[in-house]
Every structure is written in structure tokens, then in C-alpha cells.
PDB file of N, CA and C in Angstrom:
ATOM      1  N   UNK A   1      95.840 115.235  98.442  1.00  0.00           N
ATOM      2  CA  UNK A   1      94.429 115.525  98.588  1.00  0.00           C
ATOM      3  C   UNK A   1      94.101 115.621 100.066  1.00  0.00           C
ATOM      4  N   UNK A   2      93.968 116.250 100.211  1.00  0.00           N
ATOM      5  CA  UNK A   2      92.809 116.545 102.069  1.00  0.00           C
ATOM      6  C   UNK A   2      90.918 116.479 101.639  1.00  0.00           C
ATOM      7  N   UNK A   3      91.003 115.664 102.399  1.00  0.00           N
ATOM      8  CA  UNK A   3      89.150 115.778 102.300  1.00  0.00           C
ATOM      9  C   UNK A   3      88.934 116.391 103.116  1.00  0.00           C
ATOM     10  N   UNK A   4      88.819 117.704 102.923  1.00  0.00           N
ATOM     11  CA  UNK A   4      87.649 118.779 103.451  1.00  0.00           C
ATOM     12  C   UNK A   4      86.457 118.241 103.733  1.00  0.00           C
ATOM     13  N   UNK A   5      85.863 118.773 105.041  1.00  0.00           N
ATOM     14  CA  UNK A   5      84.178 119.490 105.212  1.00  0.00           C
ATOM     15  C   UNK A   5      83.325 117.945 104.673  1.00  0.00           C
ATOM     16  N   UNK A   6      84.466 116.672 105.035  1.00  0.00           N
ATOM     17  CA  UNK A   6      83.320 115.594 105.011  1.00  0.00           C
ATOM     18  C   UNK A   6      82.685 115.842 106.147  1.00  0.00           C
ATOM     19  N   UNK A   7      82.107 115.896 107.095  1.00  0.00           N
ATOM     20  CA  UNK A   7      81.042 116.040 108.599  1.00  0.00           C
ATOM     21  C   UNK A   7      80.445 117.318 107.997  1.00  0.00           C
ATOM     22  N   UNK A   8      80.199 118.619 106.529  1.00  0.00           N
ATOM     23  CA  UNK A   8      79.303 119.082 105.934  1.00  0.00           C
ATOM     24  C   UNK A   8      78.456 118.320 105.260  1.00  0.00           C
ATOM     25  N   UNK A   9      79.099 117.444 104.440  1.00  0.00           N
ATOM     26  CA  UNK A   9      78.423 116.844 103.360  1.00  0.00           C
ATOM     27  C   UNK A   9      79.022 115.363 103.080  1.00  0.00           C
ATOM     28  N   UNK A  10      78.265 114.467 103.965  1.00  0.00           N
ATOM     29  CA  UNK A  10      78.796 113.118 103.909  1.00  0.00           C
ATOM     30  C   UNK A  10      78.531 112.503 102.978  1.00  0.00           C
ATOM     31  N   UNK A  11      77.366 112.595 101.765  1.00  0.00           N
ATOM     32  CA  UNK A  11      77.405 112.095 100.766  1.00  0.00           C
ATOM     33  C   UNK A  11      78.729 112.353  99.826  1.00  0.00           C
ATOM     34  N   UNK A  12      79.147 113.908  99.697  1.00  0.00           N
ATOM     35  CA  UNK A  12      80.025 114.068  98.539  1.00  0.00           C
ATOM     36  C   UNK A  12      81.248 113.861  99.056  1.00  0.00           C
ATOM     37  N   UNK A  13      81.195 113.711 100.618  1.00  0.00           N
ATOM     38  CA  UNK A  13      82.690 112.942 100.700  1.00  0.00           C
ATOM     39  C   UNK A  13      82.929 111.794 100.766  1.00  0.00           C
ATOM     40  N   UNK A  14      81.884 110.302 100.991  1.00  0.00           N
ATOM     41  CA  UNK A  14      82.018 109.272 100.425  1.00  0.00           C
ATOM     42  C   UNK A  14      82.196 109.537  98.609  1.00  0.00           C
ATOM     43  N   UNK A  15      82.006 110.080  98.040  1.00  0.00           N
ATOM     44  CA  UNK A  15      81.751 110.155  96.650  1.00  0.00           C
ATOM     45  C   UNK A  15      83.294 110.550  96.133  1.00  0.00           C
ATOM     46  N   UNK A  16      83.835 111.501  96.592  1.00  0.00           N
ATOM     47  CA  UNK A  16      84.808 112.163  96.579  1.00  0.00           C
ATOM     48  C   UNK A  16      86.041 110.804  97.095  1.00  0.00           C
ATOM     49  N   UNK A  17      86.157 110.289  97.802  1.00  0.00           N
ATOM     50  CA  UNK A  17      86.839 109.513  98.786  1.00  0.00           C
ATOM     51  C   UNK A  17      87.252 108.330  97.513  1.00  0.00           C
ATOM     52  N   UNK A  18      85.557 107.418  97.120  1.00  0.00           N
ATOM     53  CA  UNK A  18      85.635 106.776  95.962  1.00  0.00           C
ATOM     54  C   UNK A  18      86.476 107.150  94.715  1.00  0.00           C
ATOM     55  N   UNK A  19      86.111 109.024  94.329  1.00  0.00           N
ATOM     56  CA  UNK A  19      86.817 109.145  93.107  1.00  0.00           C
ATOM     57  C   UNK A  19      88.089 108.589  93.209  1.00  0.00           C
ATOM     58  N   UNK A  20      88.505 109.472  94.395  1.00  0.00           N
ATOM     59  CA  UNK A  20      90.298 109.187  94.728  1.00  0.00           C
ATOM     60  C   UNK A  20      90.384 108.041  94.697  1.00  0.00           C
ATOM     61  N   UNK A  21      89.706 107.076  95.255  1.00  0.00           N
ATOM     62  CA  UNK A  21      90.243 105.361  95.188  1.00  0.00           C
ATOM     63  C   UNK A  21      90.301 104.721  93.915  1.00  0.00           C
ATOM     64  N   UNK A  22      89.437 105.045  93.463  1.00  0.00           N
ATOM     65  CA  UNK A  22      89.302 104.664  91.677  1.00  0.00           C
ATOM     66  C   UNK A  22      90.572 105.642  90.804  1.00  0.00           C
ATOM     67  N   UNK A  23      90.927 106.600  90.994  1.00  0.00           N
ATOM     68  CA  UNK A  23      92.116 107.232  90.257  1.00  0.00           C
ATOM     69  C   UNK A  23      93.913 106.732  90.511  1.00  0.00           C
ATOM     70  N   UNK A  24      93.517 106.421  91.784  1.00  0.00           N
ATOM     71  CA  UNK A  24      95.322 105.271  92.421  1.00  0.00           C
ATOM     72  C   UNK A  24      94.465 104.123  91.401  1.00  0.00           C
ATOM     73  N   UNK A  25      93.601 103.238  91.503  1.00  0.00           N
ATOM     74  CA  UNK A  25      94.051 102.225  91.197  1.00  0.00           C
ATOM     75  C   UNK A  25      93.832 101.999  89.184  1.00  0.00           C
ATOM     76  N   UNK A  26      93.398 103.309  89.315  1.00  0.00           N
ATOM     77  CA  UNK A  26      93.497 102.983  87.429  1.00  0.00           C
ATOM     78  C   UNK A  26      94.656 103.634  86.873  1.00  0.00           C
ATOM     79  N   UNK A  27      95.595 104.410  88.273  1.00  0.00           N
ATOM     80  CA  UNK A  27      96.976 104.469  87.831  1.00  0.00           C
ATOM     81  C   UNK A  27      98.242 103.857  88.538  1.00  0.00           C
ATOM     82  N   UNK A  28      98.278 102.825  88.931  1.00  0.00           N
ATOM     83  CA  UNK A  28      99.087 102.275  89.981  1.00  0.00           C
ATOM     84  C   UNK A  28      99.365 102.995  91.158  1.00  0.00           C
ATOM     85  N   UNK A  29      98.570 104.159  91.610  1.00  0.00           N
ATOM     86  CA  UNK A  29      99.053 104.756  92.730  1.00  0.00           C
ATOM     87  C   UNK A  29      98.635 104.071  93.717  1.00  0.00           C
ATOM     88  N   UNK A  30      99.740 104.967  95.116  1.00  0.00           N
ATOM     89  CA  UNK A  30      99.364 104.342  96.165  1.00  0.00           C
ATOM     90  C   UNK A  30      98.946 105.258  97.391  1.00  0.00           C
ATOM     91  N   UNK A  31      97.518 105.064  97.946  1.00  0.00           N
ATOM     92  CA  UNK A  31      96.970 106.243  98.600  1.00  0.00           C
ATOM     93  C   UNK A  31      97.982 106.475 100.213  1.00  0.00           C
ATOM     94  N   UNK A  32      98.168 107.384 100.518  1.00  0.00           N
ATOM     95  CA  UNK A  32      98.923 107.232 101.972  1.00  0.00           C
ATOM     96  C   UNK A  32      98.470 108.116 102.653  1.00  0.00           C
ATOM     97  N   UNK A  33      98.019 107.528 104.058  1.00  0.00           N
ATOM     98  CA  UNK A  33      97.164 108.747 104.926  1.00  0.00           C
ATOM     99  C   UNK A  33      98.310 108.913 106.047  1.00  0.00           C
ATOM    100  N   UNK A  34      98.664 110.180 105.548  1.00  0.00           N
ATOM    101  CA  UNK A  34      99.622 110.832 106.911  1.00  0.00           C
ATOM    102  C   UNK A  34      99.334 110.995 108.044  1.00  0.00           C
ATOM    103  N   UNK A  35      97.846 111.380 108.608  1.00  0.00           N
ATOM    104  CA  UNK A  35      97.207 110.957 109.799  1.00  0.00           C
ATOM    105  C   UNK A  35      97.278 109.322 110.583  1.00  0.00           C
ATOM    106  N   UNK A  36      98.302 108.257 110.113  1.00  0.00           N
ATOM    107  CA  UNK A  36      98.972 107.239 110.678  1.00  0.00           C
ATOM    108  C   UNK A  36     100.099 107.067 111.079  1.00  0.00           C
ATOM    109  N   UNK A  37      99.900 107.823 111.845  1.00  0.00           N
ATOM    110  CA  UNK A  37     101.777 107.825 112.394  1.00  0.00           C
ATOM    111  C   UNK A  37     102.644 106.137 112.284  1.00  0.00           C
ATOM    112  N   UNK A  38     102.083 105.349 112.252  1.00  0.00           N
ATOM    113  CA  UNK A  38     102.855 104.087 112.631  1.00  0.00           C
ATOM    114  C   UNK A  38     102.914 103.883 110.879  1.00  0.00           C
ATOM    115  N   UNK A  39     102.129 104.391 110.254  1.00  0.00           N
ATOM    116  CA  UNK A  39     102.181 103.824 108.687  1.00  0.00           C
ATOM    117  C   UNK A  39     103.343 104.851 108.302  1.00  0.00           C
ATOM    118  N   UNK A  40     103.071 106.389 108.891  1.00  0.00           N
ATOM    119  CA  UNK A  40     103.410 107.166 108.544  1.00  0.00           C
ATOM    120  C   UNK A  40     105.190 107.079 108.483  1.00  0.00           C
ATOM    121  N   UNK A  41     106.031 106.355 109.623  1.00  0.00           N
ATOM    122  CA  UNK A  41     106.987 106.404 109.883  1.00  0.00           C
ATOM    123  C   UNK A  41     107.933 105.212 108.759  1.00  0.00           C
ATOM    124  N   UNK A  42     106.964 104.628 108.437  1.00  0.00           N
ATOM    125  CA  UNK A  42     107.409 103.896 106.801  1.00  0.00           C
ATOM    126  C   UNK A  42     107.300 104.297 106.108  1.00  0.00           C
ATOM    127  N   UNK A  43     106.701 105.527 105.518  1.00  0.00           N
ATOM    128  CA  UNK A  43     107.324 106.066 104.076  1.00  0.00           C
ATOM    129  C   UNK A  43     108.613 106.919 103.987  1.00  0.00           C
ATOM    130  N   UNK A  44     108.677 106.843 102.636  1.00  0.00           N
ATOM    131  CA  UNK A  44     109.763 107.293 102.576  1.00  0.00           C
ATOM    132  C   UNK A  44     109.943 108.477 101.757  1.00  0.00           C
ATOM    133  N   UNK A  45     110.681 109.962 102.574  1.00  0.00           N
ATOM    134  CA  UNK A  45     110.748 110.801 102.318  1.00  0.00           C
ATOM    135  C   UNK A  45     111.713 111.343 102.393  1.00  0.00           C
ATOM    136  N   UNK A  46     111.378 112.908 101.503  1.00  0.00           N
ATOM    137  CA  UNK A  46     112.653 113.730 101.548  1.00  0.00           C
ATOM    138  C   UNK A  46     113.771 113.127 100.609  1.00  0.00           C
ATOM    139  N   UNK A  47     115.002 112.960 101.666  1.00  0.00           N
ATOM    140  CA  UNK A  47     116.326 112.653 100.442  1.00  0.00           C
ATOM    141  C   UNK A  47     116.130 110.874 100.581  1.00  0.00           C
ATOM    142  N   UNK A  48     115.334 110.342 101.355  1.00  0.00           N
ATOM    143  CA  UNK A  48     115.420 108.685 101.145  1.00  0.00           C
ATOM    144  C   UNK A  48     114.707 108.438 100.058  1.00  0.00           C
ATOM    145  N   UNK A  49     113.812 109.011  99.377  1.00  0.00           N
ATOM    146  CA  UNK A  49     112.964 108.425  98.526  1.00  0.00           C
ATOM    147  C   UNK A  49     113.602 109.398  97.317  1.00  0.00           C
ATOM    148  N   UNK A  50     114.049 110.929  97.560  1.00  0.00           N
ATOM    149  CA  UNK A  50     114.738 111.452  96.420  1.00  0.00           C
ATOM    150  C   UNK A  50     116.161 111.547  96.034  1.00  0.00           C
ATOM    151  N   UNK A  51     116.896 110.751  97.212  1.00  0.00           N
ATOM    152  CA  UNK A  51     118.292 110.456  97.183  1.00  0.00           C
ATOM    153  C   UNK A  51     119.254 109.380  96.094  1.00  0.00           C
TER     154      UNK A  51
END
């Protein structure tokens, strides 16, 4: 998911933001913002996570 054009419409992207938070946690997911490089360099990708 990318949240678009929240600084258009800051209501529907708090709203939007919520849906997504409420859909990880009523399915065990786990949200990960790639815009964290220091978080970012702990996940695990490619052939480590599909190896």
C-alpha cells in the first residue's frame, strides 16, 4: 500500500491509514514502512525470506 495525496486530503488519509491498521491486525499481519532505512535493513527479502 502507498498512501497517496495524504497533504490533499488529511481526513481520508488518517481514515485510510486506520483501515490498513485494523486489516494487519485482524489478520496477523505485519505493517512495514520501507521509508525506514534502519527498520528497513531488517527485513527480510528476496531469496532470505524466499530461500
Amino acid at each position: 500500500l502507498c498512501q497517496a495525496a495524504f497533504h490533499i486530503d488529511p481526513v481520508a488519509g488518517v481514515n485510510s491509514m486506520r483501515k490498513v491498521k485494523k486489516l494487519a491486525e485482524d489478520h496477523g499481519a505485519e505493517l512495514m514502512y520501507s521509508h525506514d532505512m534502519e527498520n528497513f535493513k531488517t527485513y527480510k527479502t528476496g531469496t532470505q525470506f524466499y530461500g
